[in-house]
Short mmCIF file of C-alpha atoms in Angstrom, two decimals:
data_model
loop_
_atom_site.label_atom_id
_atom_site.label_comp_id
_atom_site.label_asym_id
_atom_site.label_seq_id
_atom_site.Cartn_x
_atom_site.Cartn_y
_atom_site.Cartn_z
CA MET A 439 16.48 9.43 -28.86
CA LYS A 440 16.53 5.78 -29.79
CA ARG A 441 13.93 3.56 -28.22
CA SER A 442 16.68 1.38 -26.72
CA GLU A 443 18.12 4.42 -24.95
CA ILE A 444 14.69 5.27 -23.54
CA ILE A 445 14.14 1.73 -22.29
CA ASP A 446 17.55 1.72 -20.62
CA ALA A 447 16.88 5.08 -18.91
CA GLN A 448 13.47 3.88 -17.75
CA ARG A 449 15.06 0.79 -16.25
CA ARG A 450 17.65 2.85 -14.38
CA ALA A 451 15.05 5.33 -13.12
CA LEU A 452 12.82 2.50 -11.90
CA LYS A 453 15.74 0.94 -10.02
CA MET A 454 16.43 4.27 -8.30
CA LEU A 455 12.76 4.60 -7.32
CA ALA A 456 12.65 1.02 -6.02
CA ASP A 457 15.86 1.54 -4.02
CA ALA A 458 14.24 4.62 -2.46
CA GLY A 459 11.16 2.59 -1.47
CA ILE A 460 8.91 4.51 -3.91
CA ALA A 461 6.36 2.16 -5.45
CA VAL A 462 4.88 2.69 -8.92
CA THR A 463 2.26 0.75 -10.82
CA GLU A 464 3.09 -1.42 -13.85
CA GLU A 465 1.38 1.15 -16.06
CA GLU A 466 3.52 3.95 -14.59
CA ALA A 467 6.65 1.81 -15.03
CA ARG A 468 5.85 1.29 -18.71
CA THR A 469 5.28 5.00 -19.29
CA VAL A 470 8.16 6.67 -17.40
CA GLU A 471 8.88 9.76 -19.45
CA VAL A 472 12.50 10.10 -20.56
CA ALA A 473 13.18 13.69 -21.61
CA ASP A 474 16.39 14.54 -23.43
CA PHE A 475 14.96 17.90 -24.52
CA GLY A 476 15.91 17.09 -28.11
CA LEU A 477 19.59 17.59 -27.28
CA GLY A 478 20.74 13.99 -27.62
CA ARG A 479 22.90 14.01 -24.48
CA LEU A 480 20.61 12.50 -21.88
CA GLU A 481 23.32 11.79 -19.30
CA SER A 482 24.23 15.47 -18.91
CA GLU A 483 20.94 17.19 -19.80
CA GLY A 484 17.84 15.15 -19.20
CA LEU A 485 15.17 14.07 -16.79
CA GLU A 486 13.09 10.98 -16.01
CA ILE A 487 9.52 11.64 -14.95
CA VAL A 488 6.64 9.68 -13.45
CA VAL A 489 3.44 11.71 -13.73
CA TYR A 490 1.15 10.69 -10.88
CA GLU A 491 -1.63 13.15 -11.60
CA ASN A 492 -2.10 16.18 -13.83
CA ASN A 493 -5.63 17.55 -13.81
CA ASP A 494 -7.07 21.03 -14.28
CA ARG A 495 -6.42 21.96 -10.62
CA TYR A 496 -3.10 20.41 -9.56
CA CYS A 497 -0.26 18.18 -10.64
CA ALA A 498 2.10 15.73 -8.90
CA LYS A 499 5.13 14.03 -10.38
CA GLU A 500 8.23 12.17 -9.30
CA LEU A 501 11.39 13.47 -11.00
CA VAL A 502 14.41 11.20 -11.23
CA LEU A 503 17.88 12.55 -11.98
CA PHE A 504 20.88 10.35 -12.73
CA PRO A 505 24.21 11.37 -11.13
CA PHE A 506 25.04 14.94 -12.21
CA GLN A 507 22.12 14.94 -14.67
CA THR A 508 20.72 18.44 -15.25
CA CYS A 509 17.23 19.68 -15.99
CA PRO A 510 17.94 22.61 -18.34
CA GLU A 511 17.13 26.21 -17.43
CA HIS A 512 13.53 27.16 -18.15
CA LYS A 513 10.44 28.96 -16.87
CA HIS A 514 6.71 28.42 -16.98
CA PRO A 515 4.77 31.23 -18.69
CA PRO A 516 1.09 32.06 -18.21
CA VAL A 517 -1.11 29.73 -20.27
CA GLN A 518 -4.59 30.62 -21.53
CA GLY A 519 -5.03 33.43 -19.05
CA ARG A 520 -3.83 31.42 -16.05
CA SER A 521 -0.70 32.37 -14.12
CA GLY A 522 2.40 30.39 -14.96
CA LYS A 523 2.92 27.06 -13.22
CA GLN A 524 3.87 27.33 -9.55
CA GLU A 525 5.83 24.38 -8.25
CA THR A 526 7.24 22.89 -5.08
CA PHE A 527 10.31 20.67 -5.35
CA ARG A 528 10.70 18.26 -2.45
CA CYS A 529 13.86 16.18 -2.36
CA ARG A 530 13.19 12.53 -1.50
CA LYS A 531 16.61 11.00 -2.12
CA GLY A 532 20.14 12.17 -2.91
CA VAL A 533 21.07 15.83 -3.17
CA VAL A 534 19.70 18.25 -5.73
CA TYR A 535 21.11 21.71 -6.46
CA LEU A 536 18.43 24.15 -7.60
CA TYR A 537 19.32 27.48 -9.22
CA ILE A 538 17.14 30.57 -9.44
CA PRO A 539 17.69 34.31 -10.06
CA GLY A 540 19.53 36.12 -7.28
CA THR A 541 22.99 36.59 -5.92
CA PRO A 542 25.19 33.60 -6.75
CA GLY A 543 26.78 32.03 -3.69
CA GLU A 544 30.54 32.16 -3.21
CA LYS A 545 30.69 28.57 -4.36
CA VAL A 546 28.29 27.06 -6.89
CA ALA A 547 28.14 23.28 -6.36
CA ALA A 548 26.78 22.27 -9.76
CA LYS A 549 28.60 22.72 -13.04
CA ALA A 550 26.45 24.24 -15.78
CA PRO A 551 26.65 21.95 -18.83
CA ASN A 552 27.04 24.83 -21.31
CA GLU A 553 26.47 28.56 -21.87
CA PHE A 554 22.67 28.38 -21.78
CA TYR A 555 22.55 28.68 -17.99
CA THR A 556 22.18 32.22 -16.62
CA VAL A 557 20.91 32.00 -13.02
CA PHE A 558 23.16 30.82 -10.19
CA HIS A 559 21.52 31.55 -6.85
CA GLU A 560 21.88 28.14 -5.23
CA ILE A 561 19.36 26.25 -3.13
CA VAL A 562 20.58 22.91 -1.81
CA LEU A 563 17.86 20.30 -1.32
CA LYS A 564 18.59 17.24 0.77
CA PRO A 565 16.01 14.53 1.58
CA GLY A 566 12.96 16.11 3.24
CA GLU A 567 13.86 19.63 2.13
CA GLN A 568 11.76 21.54 -0.34
CA TYR A 569 11.47 24.86 -2.15
CA THR A 570 8.51 26.55 -3.82
CA LEU A 571 9.11 28.52 -7.01
CA PRO A 572 6.80 31.42 -7.81
CA PRO A 573 5.37 31.41 -11.35
CA GLU A 574 7.71 32.48 -14.15
CA THR A 575 10.86 31.96 -12.09
CA LEU A 576 13.76 30.96 -14.32
CA HIS A 577 15.34 27.80 -12.87
CA TRP A 578 17.46 24.73 -13.47
CA PHE A 579 18.61 21.89 -11.27
CA GLN A 580 21.27 19.22 -11.12
CA ALA A 581 21.70 16.10 -9.00
CA GLY A 582 24.79 15.32 -6.97
CA PRO A 583 27.03 12.27 -7.46
CA GLU A 584 24.38 9.77 -6.29
CA GLY A 585 21.58 11.16 -8.43
CA GLY A 586 18.37 12.45 -6.93
CA ILE A 587 14.65 11.96 -6.63
CA VAL A 588 12.37 14.97 -6.32
CA SER A 589 8.62 15.05 -5.74
CA GLU A 590 7.07 17.92 -7.65
CA PHE A 591 3.77 19.32 -6.38
CA SER A 592 2.36 22.07 -8.58
CA SER A 593 -0.46 23.82 -10.34
CA PRO A 594 -1.41 22.10 -13.62
CA SER A 595 1.48 21.21 -15.90
CA VAL A 596 1.55 22.27 -19.57
CA ASP A 597 5.04 21.11 -20.55
CA GLU A 598 4.80 22.22 -24.18
CA ALA A 599 4.48 25.85 -23.03
CA ASP A 600 7.79 25.86 -21.11
CA ILE A 601 10.33 28.45 -22.22
CA PHE A 602 13.94 27.22 -22.24
CA THR A 603 17.03 29.41 -22.33
CA ASP A 604 18.70 27.08 -24.85
CA PRO A 605 17.02 27.74 -28.23
CA ASN A 606 17.99 24.24 -29.42
CA ILE A 607 15.68 22.57 -26.92
CA LYS A 608 12.57 20.70 -27.99
CA ARG A 609 10.60 19.77 -24.87
CA ILE A 610 8.49 17.09 -26.48
CA PRO A 611 10.79 14.22 -27.48
CA ILE A 612 11.23 12.71 -30.92
CA ILE A 613 11.59 8.94 -30.67
CA GLU A 614 13.42 6.97 -33.36
CA ASP A 615 12.75 3.26 -33.62
CA MET B 919 -6.41 15.37 23.61
CA LYS B 920 -3.64 15.62 26.14
CA ARG B 921 -0.32 16.96 25.00
CA SER B 922 1.37 13.70 26.05
CA GLU B 923 -0.94 11.74 23.76
CA ILE B 924 -0.11 14.06 20.86
CA ILE B 925 3.61 13.71 21.44
CA ASP B 926 3.32 9.92 21.57
CA ALA B 927 1.29 9.84 18.33
CA GLN B 928 3.80 12.15 16.63
CA ARG B 929 6.62 9.85 17.69
CA ARG B 930 4.86 6.79 16.29
CA ALA B 931 3.99 8.55 13.01
CA LEU B 932 7.57 9.72 12.59
CA LYS B 933 8.84 6.19 13.11
CA MET B 934 6.46 4.90 10.42
CA LEU B 935 7.64 7.61 8.01
CA ALA B 936 11.30 6.86 8.74
CA ASP B 937 10.73 3.13 8.26
CA ALA B 938 9.17 3.91 4.86
CA GLY B 939 12.22 5.98 3.89
CA ILE B 940 10.23 9.23 3.87
CA ALA B 941 12.38 12.09 5.18
CA VAL B 942 10.92 15.11 6.96
CA THR B 943 12.60 18.23 8.31
CA GLU B 944 13.00 18.89 12.04
CA GLU B 945 10.37 21.62 11.77
CA GLU B 946 7.92 19.19 10.13
CA ALA B 947 8.69 16.58 12.80
CA ARG B 948 7.88 19.08 15.56
CA THR B 949 4.60 20.06 13.91
CA VAL B 950 3.08 16.73 12.82
CA GLU B 951 -0.64 17.30 13.15
CA VAL B 952 -2.43 14.74 15.29
CA ALA B 953 -6.17 14.87 14.58
CA ASP B 954 -8.58 13.05 16.86
CA PHE B 955 -11.53 15.01 15.43
CA GLY B 956 -12.56 15.93 18.97
CA LEU B 957 -13.73 12.36 19.60
CA GLY B 958 -11.08 11.32 22.09
CA ARG B 959 -10.43 7.89 20.58
CA LEU B 960 -7.41 8.52 18.39
CA GLU B 961 -6.54 4.84 17.88
CA SER B 962 -9.82 4.07 16.12
CA GLU B 963 -10.72 7.46 14.62
CA GLY B 964 -7.80 9.73 13.91
CA LEU B 965 -5.10 10.77 11.51
CA GLU B 966 -1.51 12.00 11.62
CA ILE B 967 -0.62 14.62 9.01
CA VAL B 968 2.54 16.25 7.66
CA VAL B 969 1.60 19.28 5.57
CA TYR B 970 4.32 19.77 2.95
CA GLU B 971 2.69 22.69 1.15
CA ASN B 972 -0.69 24.39 1.15
CA ASN B 973 -0.85 27.50 -0.99
CA ASP B 974 -3.63 29.18 -2.96
CA ARG B 975 -3.14 26.85 -5.94
CA TYR B 976 -2.34 23.36 -4.63
CA CYS B 977 -1.67 21.31 -1.53
CA ALA B 978 0.46 18.27 -0.68
CA LYS B 979 0.44 16.27 2.54
CA GLU B 980 1.60 12.95 3.90
CA LEU B 981 -1.14 11.14 5.84
CA VAL B 982 -0.15 8.50 8.38
CA LEU B 983 -2.64 5.95 9.69
CA PHE B 984 -1.91 3.61 12.58
CA PRO B 985 -3.09 -0.02 12.21
CA PHE B 986 -6.87 0.01 11.60
CA GLN B 987 -7.02 3.75 12.28
CA THR B 988 -9.87 5.45 10.42
CA CYS B 989 -10.24 8.92 8.95
CA PRO B 990 -13.94 9.64 9.58
CA GLU B 991 -16.45 10.10 6.75
CA HIS B 992 -16.52 13.63 5.34
CA LYS B 993 -16.65 15.77 2.23
CA HIS B 994 -15.14 19.04 1.07
CA PRO B 995 -17.71 21.71 0.19
CA PRO B 996 -17.16 24.72 -2.09
CA VAL B 997 -15.35 27.52 -0.23
CA GLN B 998 -15.61 31.20 -1.13
CA GLY B 999 -16.90 30.51 -4.61
CA ARG B 1000 -14.29 27.88 -5.43
CA SER B 1001 -15.24 24.25 -6.12
CA GLY B 1002 -14.77 21.85 -3.23
CA LYS B 1003 -11.34 20.35 -2.68
CA GLN B 1004 -10.37 17.73 -5.24
CA GLU B 1005 -7.85 15.21 -3.96
CA THR B 1006 -5.67 12.33 -5.08
CA PHE B 1007 -4.75 9.67 -2.51
CA ARG B 1008 -1.60 7.75 -3.38
CA CYS B 1009 -0.69 4.86 -1.12
CA ARG B 1010 3.01 4.79 -0.23
CA LYS B 1011 3.10 2.05 2.40
CA GLY B 1012 0.74 -0.54 3.87
CA VAL B 1013 -2.81 -1.01 2.62
CA VAL B 1014 -5.55 1.59 2.81
CA TYR B 1015 -9.24 0.95 2.22
CA LEU B 1016 -11.05 3.96 0.79
CA TYR B 1017 -14.84 4.19 0.73
CA ILE B 1018 -16.97 6.36 -1.55
CA PRO B 1019 -20.62 6.42 -2.69
CA GLY B 1020 -21.59 3.54 -4.97
CA THR B 1021 -22.44 -0.13 -4.84
CA PRO B 1022 -20.85 -1.78 -1.82
CA GLY B 1023 -18.69 -4.76 -2.74
CA GLU B 1024 -19.69 -8.25 -1.60
CA LYS B 1025 -17.09 -8.00 1.11
CA VAL B 1026 -16.14 -4.76 2.82
CA ALA B 1027 -12.62 -5.12 4.23
CA ALA B 1028 -12.73 -2.30 6.77
CA LYS B 1029 -14.96 -2.21 9.80
CA ALA B 1030 -16.79 1.09 10.26
CA PRO B 1031 -16.11 2.29 13.82
CA ASN B 1032 -19.74 3.36 14.44
CA GLU B 1033 -23.02 4.34 12.79
CA PHE B 1034 -21.72 7.58 11.25
CA TYR B 1035 -20.41 5.83 8.15
CA THR B 1036 -22.80 5.67 5.20
CA VAL B 1037 -20.77 4.96 2.02
CA PHE B 1038 -19.25 1.54 1.37
CA HIS B 1039 -18.03 1.35 -2.22
CA GLU B 1040 -14.53 0.02 -1.61
CA ILE B 1041 -11.30 1.05 -3.30
CA VAL B 1042 -8.23 -0.87 -2.15
CA LEU B 1043 -4.99 1.11 -2.33
CA LYS B 1044 -1.70 -0.75 -2.11
CA PRO B 1045 1.72 0.94 -2.45
CA GLY B 1046 1.93 2.83 -5.75
CA GLU B 1047 -1.83 2.81 -6.30
CA GLN B 1048 -3.90 5.98 -6.21
CA TYR B 1049 -7.41 7.32 -6.59
CA THR B 1050 -8.69 10.81 -7.36
CA LEU B 1051 -11.87 11.99 -5.64
CA PRO B 1052 -14.03 14.56 -7.42
CA PRO B 1053 -15.04 17.57 -5.28
CA GLU B 1054 -17.81 16.99 -2.71
CA THR B 1055 -17.42 13.20 -2.75
CA LEU B 1056 -18.31 11.74 0.63
CA HIS B 1057 -15.45 9.47 1.73
CA TRP B 1058 -13.64 7.76 4.58
CA PHE B 1059 -10.63 5.51 4.79
CA GLN B 1060 -9.02 2.98 7.10
CA ALA B 1061 -5.60 1.37 7.20
CA GLY B 1062 -4.99 -2.37 7.28
CA PRO B 1063 -3.20 -4.24 10.10
CA GLU B 1064 0.22 -2.68 9.38
CA GLY B 1065 -1.04 0.90 9.18
CA GLY B 1066 -0.62 3.00 6.08
CA ILE B 1067 1.00 6.06 4.58
CA VAL B 1068 -0.82 8.03 1.90
CA SER B 1069 0.44 11.00 -0.10
CA GLU B 1070 -2.36 13.46 -0.71
CA PHE B 1071 -2.11 15.77 -3.72
CA SER B 1072 -4.96 18.24 -3.97
CA SER B 1073 -6.37 21.66 -4.65
CA PRO B 1074 -5.94 24.04 -1.66
CA SER B 1075 -6.94 22.61 1.71
CA VAL B 1076 -9.37 24.42 4.01
CA ASP B 1077 -9.80 21.82 6.76
CA GLU B 1078 -12.15 23.90 8.89
CA ALA B 1079 -14.73 23.81 6.06
CA ASP B 1080 -14.93 20.01 5.94
CA ILE B 1081 -18.36 18.50 6.55
CA PHE B 1082 -18.36 15.32 8.65
CA THR B 1083 -21.19 12.80 8.87
CA ASP B 1084 -20.69 12.47 12.63
CA PRO B 1085 -22.14 15.64 14.22
CA ASN B 1086 -19.87 15.19 17.25
CA ILE B 1087 -16.75 15.85 15.24
CA LYS B 1088 -14.67 18.97 15.72
CA ARG B 1089 -12.01 19.07 12.99
CA ILE B 1090 -9.74 21.58 14.71
CA PRO B 1091 -8.33 19.92 17.84
CA ILE B 1092 -8.52 21.19 21.37
CA ILE B 1093 -5.28 20.53 23.22
CA GLU B 1094 -5.20 20.17 26.99
CA ASP B 1095 -1.91 20.70 28.77
#
């Protein structure tokens, strides 16, 4: 990703947070993580993240999704003898479609961006609704037409350990000046 | 507490949440916890709580404080061989004054409701600001004139284990019909 693209995505994410009445500090605003997963198509597969806290006992983040933006399918493996990350997604704004293993519904609201999406049991999250994923659950999620904001409460986060279905994904971004 | 008082406090807390743009489910609205700590003076010492998630790995709550309402001084001891609860308070709305052990500031903004308050090192939390308390840190907090809403991210919560400075406190409420 180019730095200019990151700055633009940060600006848009911060506007969505502000419009939702979610305050962040100046430091958090400067360091909003923009993840394109090394794919170079942020609008369709990407995620904007404000990490509130990530210590050795728990983690809390705000996840911002642009309209129809998708967080690619992945799971959280055990790390250094600890169970994989367990996480609760709580929708704060917009609508977010979460997909996990299980029977696909008759209608699947989101459109998978490509062939690297394999689970289609749909959970619809509207503001105030939440879902807790057991460790090692394969999952992906996509925002509706207005985008979405999701609070993530979880056990500690070790992003670099995540296992993505798409072998082209690099979780830790490479920034070009 | 009388049931009518609980229902009134729930109603007020839900209005504050709605005004802050924080959505809750109908089930959460019905089960907002109103804690008067067995003291019978909810307006000065009390707390309204929405528990989003409390599992064996992490916990997330929304804490609502009415104007000048105080959560009494307490700490979280080790439980069943696990370190005491570690918690992050993130202010979402209003101003909240948090007190921990350490040098008291020249001016202490909050007024302790009685003699059972012993720590006065002040941390001011405005929207977007947060503070993480190490386990077993004695602490209390009070909202400013507009009340306050605080997101609490933490290790698992075992409220009945909390140790309060005021020996009259009973953490688990007794409800009279």
